Every structure is written in C-alpha cells, then in structure tokens.
Coordinates of C-alpha atoms in Angstrom, one line a residue:
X1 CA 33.1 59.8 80.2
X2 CA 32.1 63.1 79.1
X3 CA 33.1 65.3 76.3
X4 CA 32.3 68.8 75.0
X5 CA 33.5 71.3 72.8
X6 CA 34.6 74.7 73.4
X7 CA 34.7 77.1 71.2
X8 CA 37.3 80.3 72.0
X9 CA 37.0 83.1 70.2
X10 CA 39.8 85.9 69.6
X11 CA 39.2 87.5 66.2
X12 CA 39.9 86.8 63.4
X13 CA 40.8 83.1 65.4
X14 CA 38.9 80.1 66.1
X15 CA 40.0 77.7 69.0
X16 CA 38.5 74.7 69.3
X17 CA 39.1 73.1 72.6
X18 CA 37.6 69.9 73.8
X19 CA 36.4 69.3 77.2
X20 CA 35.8 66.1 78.9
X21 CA 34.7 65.4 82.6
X22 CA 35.5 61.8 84.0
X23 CA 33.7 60.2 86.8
X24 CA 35.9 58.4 89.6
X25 CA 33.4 55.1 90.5
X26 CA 34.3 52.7 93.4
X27 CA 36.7 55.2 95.5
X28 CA 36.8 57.6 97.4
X29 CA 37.5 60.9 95.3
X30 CA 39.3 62.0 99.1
X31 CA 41.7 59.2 98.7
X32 CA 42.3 60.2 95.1
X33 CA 42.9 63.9 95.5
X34 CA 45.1 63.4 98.2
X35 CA 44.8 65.8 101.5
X36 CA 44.9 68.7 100.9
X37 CA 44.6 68.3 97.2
X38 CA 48.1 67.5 97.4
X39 CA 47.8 64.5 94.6
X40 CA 45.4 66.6 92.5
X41 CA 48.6 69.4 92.5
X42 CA 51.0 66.9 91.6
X43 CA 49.3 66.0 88.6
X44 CA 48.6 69.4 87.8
X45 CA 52.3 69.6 87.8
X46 CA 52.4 66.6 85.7
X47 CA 50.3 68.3 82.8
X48 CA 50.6 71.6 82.6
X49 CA 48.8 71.7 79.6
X50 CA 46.2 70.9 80.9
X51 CA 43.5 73.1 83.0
X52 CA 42.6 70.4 85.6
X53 CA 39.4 71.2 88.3
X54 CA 37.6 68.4 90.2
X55 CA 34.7 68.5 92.2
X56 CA 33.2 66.0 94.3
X57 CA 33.5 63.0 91.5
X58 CA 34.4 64.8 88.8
X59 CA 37.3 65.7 87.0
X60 CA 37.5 68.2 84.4
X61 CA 39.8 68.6 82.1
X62 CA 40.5 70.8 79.3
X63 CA 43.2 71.2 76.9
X64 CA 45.8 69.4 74.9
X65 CA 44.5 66.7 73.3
X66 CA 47.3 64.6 73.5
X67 CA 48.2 65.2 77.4
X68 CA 44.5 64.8 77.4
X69 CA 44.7 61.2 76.2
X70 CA 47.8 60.7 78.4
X71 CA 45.8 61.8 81.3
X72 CA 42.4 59.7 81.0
X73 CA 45.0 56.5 80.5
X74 CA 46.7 57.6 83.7
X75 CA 43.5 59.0 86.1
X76 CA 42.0 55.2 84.9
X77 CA 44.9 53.4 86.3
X78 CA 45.1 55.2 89.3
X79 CA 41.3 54.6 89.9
X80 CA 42.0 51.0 90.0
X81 CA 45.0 51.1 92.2
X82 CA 43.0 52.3 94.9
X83 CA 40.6 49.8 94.2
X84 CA 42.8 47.1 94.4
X85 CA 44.9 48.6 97.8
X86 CA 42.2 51.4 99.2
X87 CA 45.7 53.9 99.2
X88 CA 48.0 56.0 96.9
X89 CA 51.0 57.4 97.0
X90 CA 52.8 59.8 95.1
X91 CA 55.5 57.6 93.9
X92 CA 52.7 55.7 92.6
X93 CA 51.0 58.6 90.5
X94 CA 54.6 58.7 89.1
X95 CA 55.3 55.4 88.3
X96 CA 51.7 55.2 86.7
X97 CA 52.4 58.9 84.7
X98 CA 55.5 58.4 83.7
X99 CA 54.7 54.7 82.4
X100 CA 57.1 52.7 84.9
X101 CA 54.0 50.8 86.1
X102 CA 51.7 48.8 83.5
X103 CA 50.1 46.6 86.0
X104 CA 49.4 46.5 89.6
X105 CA 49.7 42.9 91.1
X106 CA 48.0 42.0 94.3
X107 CA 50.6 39.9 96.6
X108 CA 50.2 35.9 97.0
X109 CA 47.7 35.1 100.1
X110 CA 46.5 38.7 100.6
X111 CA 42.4 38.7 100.3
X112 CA 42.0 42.8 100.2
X113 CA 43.4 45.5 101.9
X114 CA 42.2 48.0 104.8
X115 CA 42.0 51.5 103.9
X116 CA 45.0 52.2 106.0
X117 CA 46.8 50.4 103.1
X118 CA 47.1 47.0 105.3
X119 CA 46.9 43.5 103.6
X120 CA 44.4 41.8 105.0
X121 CA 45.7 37.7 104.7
X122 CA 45.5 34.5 106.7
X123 CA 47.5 35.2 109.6
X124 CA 47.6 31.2 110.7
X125 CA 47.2 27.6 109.3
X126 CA 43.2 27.4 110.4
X127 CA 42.6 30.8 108.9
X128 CA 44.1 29.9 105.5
X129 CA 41.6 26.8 105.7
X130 CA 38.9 28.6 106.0
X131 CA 40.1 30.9 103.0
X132 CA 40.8 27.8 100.8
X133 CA 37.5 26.2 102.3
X134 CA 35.5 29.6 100.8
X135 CA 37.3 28.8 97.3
X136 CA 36.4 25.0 97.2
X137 CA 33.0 25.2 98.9
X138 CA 29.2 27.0 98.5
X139 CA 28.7 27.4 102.1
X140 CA 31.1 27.2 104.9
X141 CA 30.9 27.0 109.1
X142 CA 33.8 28.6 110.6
X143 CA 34.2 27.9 114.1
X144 CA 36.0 29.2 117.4
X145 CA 36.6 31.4 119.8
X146 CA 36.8 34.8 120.3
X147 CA 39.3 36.9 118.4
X148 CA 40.6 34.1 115.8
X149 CA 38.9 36.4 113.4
X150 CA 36.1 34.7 111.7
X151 CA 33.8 37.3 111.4
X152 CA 36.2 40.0 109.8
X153 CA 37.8 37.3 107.3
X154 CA 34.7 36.1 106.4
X155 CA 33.7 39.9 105.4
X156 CA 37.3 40.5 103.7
X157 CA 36.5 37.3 101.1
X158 CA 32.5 38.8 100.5
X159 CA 34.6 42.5 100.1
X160 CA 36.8 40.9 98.1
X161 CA 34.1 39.0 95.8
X162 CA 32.2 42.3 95.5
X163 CA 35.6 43.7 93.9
X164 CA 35.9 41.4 91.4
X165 CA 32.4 41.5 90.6
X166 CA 32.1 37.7 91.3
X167 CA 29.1 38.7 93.4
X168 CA 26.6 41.4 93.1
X169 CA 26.0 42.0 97.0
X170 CA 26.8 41.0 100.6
X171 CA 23.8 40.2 102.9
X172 CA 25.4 39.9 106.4
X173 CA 23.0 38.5 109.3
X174 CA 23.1 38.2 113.2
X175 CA 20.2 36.7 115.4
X176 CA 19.1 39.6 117.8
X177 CA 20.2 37.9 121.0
X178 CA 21.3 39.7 123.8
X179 CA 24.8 38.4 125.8
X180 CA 23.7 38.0 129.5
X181 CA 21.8 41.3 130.3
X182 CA 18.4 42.6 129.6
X183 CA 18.6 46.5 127.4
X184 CA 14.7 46.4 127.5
X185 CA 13.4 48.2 124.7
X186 CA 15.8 50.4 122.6
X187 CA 14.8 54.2 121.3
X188 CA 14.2 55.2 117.7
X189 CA 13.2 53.1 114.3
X190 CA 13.6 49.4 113.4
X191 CA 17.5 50.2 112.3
X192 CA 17.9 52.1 115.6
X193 CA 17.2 48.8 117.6
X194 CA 19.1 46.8 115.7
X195 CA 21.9 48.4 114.9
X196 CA 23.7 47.7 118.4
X197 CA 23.4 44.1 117.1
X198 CA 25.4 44.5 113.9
X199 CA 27.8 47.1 115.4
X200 CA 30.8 44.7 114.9
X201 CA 29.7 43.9 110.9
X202 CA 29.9 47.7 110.4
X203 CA 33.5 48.3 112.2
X204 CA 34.6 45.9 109.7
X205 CA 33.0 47.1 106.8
X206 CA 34.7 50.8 107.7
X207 CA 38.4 49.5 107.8
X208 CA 38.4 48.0 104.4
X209 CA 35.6 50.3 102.2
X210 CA 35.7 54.1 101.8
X211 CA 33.1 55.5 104.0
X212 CA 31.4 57.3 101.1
X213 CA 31.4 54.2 99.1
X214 CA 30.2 52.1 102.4
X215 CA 26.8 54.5 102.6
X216 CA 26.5 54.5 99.4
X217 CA 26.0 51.0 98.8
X218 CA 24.4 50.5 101.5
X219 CA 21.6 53.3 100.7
X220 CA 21.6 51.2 97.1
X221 CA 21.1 47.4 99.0
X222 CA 24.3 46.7 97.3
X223 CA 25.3 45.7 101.1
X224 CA 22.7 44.7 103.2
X225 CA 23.0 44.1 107.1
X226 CA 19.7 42.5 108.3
X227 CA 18.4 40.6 112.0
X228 CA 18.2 36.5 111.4
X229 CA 14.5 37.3 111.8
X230 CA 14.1 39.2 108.6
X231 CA 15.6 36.5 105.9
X232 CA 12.5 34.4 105.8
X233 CA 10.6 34.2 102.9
X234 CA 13.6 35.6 101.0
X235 CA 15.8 34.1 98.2
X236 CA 19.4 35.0 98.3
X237 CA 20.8 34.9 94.9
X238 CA 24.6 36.5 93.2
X239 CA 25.6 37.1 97.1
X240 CA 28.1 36.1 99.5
X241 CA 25.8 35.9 102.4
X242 CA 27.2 35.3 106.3
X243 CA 25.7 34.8 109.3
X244 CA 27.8 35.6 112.1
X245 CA 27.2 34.4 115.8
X246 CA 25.2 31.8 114.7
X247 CA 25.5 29.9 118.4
X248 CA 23.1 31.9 119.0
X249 CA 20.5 30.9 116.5
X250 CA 17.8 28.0 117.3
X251 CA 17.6 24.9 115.0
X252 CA 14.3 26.1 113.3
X253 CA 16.0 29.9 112.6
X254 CA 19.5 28.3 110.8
X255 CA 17.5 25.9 109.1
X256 CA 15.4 28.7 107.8
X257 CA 18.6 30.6 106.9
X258 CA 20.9 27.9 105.5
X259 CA 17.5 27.0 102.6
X260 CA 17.3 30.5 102.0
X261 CA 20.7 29.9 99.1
X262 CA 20.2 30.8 95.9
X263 CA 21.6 30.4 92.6
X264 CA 25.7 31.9 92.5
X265 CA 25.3 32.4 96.0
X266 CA 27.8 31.8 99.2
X267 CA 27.4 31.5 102.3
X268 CA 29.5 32.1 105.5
X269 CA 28.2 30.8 108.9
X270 CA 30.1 31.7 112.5
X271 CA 30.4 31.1 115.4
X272 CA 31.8 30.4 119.2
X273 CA 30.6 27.4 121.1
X274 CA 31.5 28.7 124.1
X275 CA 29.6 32.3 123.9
X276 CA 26.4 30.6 123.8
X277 CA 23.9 33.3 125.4
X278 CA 20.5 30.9 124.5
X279 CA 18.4 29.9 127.7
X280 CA 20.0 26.8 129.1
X281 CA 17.0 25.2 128.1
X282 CA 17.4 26.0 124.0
X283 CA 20.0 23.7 122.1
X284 CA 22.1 26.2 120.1
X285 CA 21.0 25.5 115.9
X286 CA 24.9 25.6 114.8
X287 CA 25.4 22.9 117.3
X288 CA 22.5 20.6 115.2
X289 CA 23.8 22.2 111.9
X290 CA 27.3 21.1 112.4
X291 CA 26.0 17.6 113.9
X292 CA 23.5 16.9 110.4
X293 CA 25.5 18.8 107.9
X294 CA 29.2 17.5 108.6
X295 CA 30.2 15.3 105.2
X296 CA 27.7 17.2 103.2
X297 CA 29.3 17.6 99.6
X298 CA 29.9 21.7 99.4
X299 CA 29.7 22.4 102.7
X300 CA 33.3 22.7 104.6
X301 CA 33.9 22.8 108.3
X302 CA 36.8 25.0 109.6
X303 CA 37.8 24.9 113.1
X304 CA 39.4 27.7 114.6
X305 CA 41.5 27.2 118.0
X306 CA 43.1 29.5 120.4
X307 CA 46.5 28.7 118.3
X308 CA 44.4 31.0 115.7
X309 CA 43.8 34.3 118.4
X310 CA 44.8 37.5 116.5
X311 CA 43.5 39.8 119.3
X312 CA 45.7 41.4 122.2
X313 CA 47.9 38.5 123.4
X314 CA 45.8 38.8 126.7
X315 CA 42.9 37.4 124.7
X316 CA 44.5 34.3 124.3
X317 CA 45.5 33.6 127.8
X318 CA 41.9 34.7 128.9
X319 CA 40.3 32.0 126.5
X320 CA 42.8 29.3 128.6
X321 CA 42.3 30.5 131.2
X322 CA 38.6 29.7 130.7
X323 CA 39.1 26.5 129.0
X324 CA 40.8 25.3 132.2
X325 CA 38.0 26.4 134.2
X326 CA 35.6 24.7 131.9
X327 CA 37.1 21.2 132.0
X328 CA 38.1 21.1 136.2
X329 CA 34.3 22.0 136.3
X330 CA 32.9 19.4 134.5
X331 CA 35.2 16.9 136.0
X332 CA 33.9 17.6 139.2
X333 CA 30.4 17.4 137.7
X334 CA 31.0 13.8 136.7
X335 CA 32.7 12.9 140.3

C-alpha cells in the first residue's frame, strides 16, 4: 500500500488530502473491475466520497479518510474472494461493503474453483481417494483410463497448494512420446516443439487461473511445465510436482524422476495402462514403478475405473467397448 499527501490550496485554506494507491496481487484486476467497469461503478456508488481511478493493478483513491479506511477493509476482502472462487458478483461487493459478510467459507469437498465460478470436487468414490491419498501421502500414482480425470485433479490439488501457500511452485512433466504417428520435426524454439506435448497441462491451468496471473507465473518459474527429459540433475524442493502420462515413460526415465523429490515436496504420477504408445519391445516404467513401489510407506496407489469417466457419456461406452475387445482377443491368444 501506498500513501501520499496532497496538498489543495484555495486561499487563505489549506486542504490536506491523503492519497493511497493499493495493488490488487493474485487476480485478475478484469475480474475485479467487472466488465465494463461495472463493479468499479458500483463501488464508486458505494463511496461517493471518495475519487476512485484504477489502472491496470492499481487503485487510487483519494478522499475521506474514514470511507477511505472503510474502503481498503472492503477492496482487501474482495481480493481474496476471488482468490478463493476466481468470480464476483455484485451481491457480493454488497454483502462485503455493507458488512453482511465477515468470512468467505469454501464448501466441504470442493479443492478450488474454475474461473467460470465452478467447484472443482471429487465427482466419484475413486476420485475422492486419490484426493484423500494426496492428503495422507508424499507421492501418489493415479491410475486409469481416459477421461476419469487424473490429470486435471491432480493440477486442481497443486493449484490449490499454490493458494494456500503450502507450496511455492508446480513443476508439471510429460515424457515427449508421440501417440501412434510420426510429426517429424516441429518448427520454431525448444518451447515450440514441446509445447504440443503439454497442450492438455495448459488447458487446465486456463480454466482454474486468470490468464494474466497464468503468464505471469509462468514468465516468474513460479509454474513450470518441462519434457521428462529435462528434470535430470534437478532437485525438486517446496513443489507439488506431477508427471502425467507416465505409461509412457521407460523404467530408467521414472526412476530418474521419482529420486528427483526434495524436501516439502509432492509428487503426482499418471497414467493409462491401456494408452501405452512405447515400442512393443519397451516395458512401460509406471508398469515397474507400480510393480516395486506398491506397500511403500508414503506412497499411495489410486486406481481409477471406467465407474470414474467424467467425459461425454460416449467416452465411457468407448472405453467398454475396448475393454471387451481386449479380453475376447487375448482369449483367443491363449486358445
């Protein structure tokens, strides 16, 4: 917070007026001053002793001390409503204003919230395992198939641990294997050619972080998205770290990756048994991890199950469909 003092002349009178500028940190000032400025009017509205002007970040106000006061209280609490739910609404700025609201509580089971507003919770028994798995355990395998939502859970409990400033970064990882077709070699930088890779970490980074905050901690490492290839060497320490699709790692690059844990550090590994893209000749490493590591004290296994599909409804059925397929084939195999 910033404060100045401005002195009005109109003779023979003094005015002293104070002027103080505060910084909105961890939003989106968009979200804030509503669209079209429409929450930013409302509060104008709200003080009209007050000259209120904002630009990008900051807010400057100047005027009555006392609304003043009243005001830096108020601005504070809305800051960490949208914070806490990534939304706000103008029956919130009144209940915050007019003091009807002294504390915002997060509801039971909900991990964060999308920036549409939506709570982001377990949505089935296997999911809430792996939650209560996260809570109980330092590092933890969740696996299944496609669309039961381990990768975009596994980033709502690192978003919500960067929140509450258990951990000071998220390292997210993915081993640079391509899924049954050859894109030879891709244009531009190192980041160009890897980004296709890490497409699905970044959709779900975007639905629960402000954009603006999203680049910005990503410009200041605060969240780092890096190929499998890159970790070694490295010590991962005050992180959630997770390495999604990790069927698709070898048993030398996850044994490289799972020592790589540092001190306050936890770590999320995924993956999908039956997406393997690995030449048939290469045993998948999550396959060995899960073999070696199972009964490992702070380590917990989730397994995830078509039961546990969130995706279109036609997701499910396809993942039956294939599991059918699977089994009549390898029973014919063995006839």
């Amino acid at each position: 917070m910033h404060k100045s003092i401005i002195i009005c002349t109109f003779a023979p009178y003094y005015i002293y007026m104070i002027e103080k500028h505060i910084v909105l940190e961890d939003i989106d000032p968009v979200v804030f001053y509503g669209i079209g400025n429409q929450h930013l009017q409302m509060l104008r509205a709200l003080y009209p002793k007050l000259r209120i002007v904002a630009r990008d970040n900051v807010i400057r106000i100047l005027g009555d001390e006392e609304q003043m006061a009243s005001f830096e209280e108020a601005s504070e609490k809305l800051r960490q409503h949208i914070v806490r739910f990534n939304t706000l609404r103008e029956e919130d700025i009144l209940d915050i204003v007019k003091g009807h609201r002294t504390k915002d509580e997060v509801a039971d089971g909900v991990v964060v919230y999308s920036m549409s507003g939506r709570a982001i919770k377990a949505r089935s028994e296997n999911q809430q395992k792996l939650i209560d798995a996260y809570a109980e355990n330092d590092m933890v395998f969740a696996v299944g198939p496609a669309g039961t939502g381990k990768t975009y859970l596994s980033i709502a409990l690192a978003v919500k641990a960067l929140k509450e400033k258990t951990a000071k970064k998220i390292i997210l990882s993915r081993p640079a294997v391509e899924a049954g077709e050859k894109l030879g070699f891709l244009p531009g930088d190192m980041k160009d050619k890897i980004d296709p890779y890490l497409q699905p970490l970044y959709d779900a980074l975007e639905d629960m972080l402000p954009q603006v905050k999203l680049q910005d901690m990503m410009e200041k490492h605060v969240i780092q998205i890096a190929p499998l290839a890159f970790m070694r060497g490295r010590t991962l320490s005050d992180a959630v770290v997770i390495l999604d699709e990790a069927q698709n790692t070898t048993p030398q690059q996850i044994r490289m990756f799972l020592t790589r844990m540092g001190w306050n550090t936890k770590m999320i590994i995924t993956g999908d048994m039956t997406q393997i893209d690995l030449p048939k000749s290469q045993k998948s490493g999550l396959v060995e991890a899960l073999h070696i590591l199972n009964g490992v004290e702070g380590i917990g296994i989730v397994e995830l199950n078509r039961k546990d599909i969130v995706r279109h409804k036609l997701v499910t059925r396809i993942v039956n469909a294939y599991e059918r397929y699977d089994k009549e084939t390898n029973s014919e195999i063995v006839k």
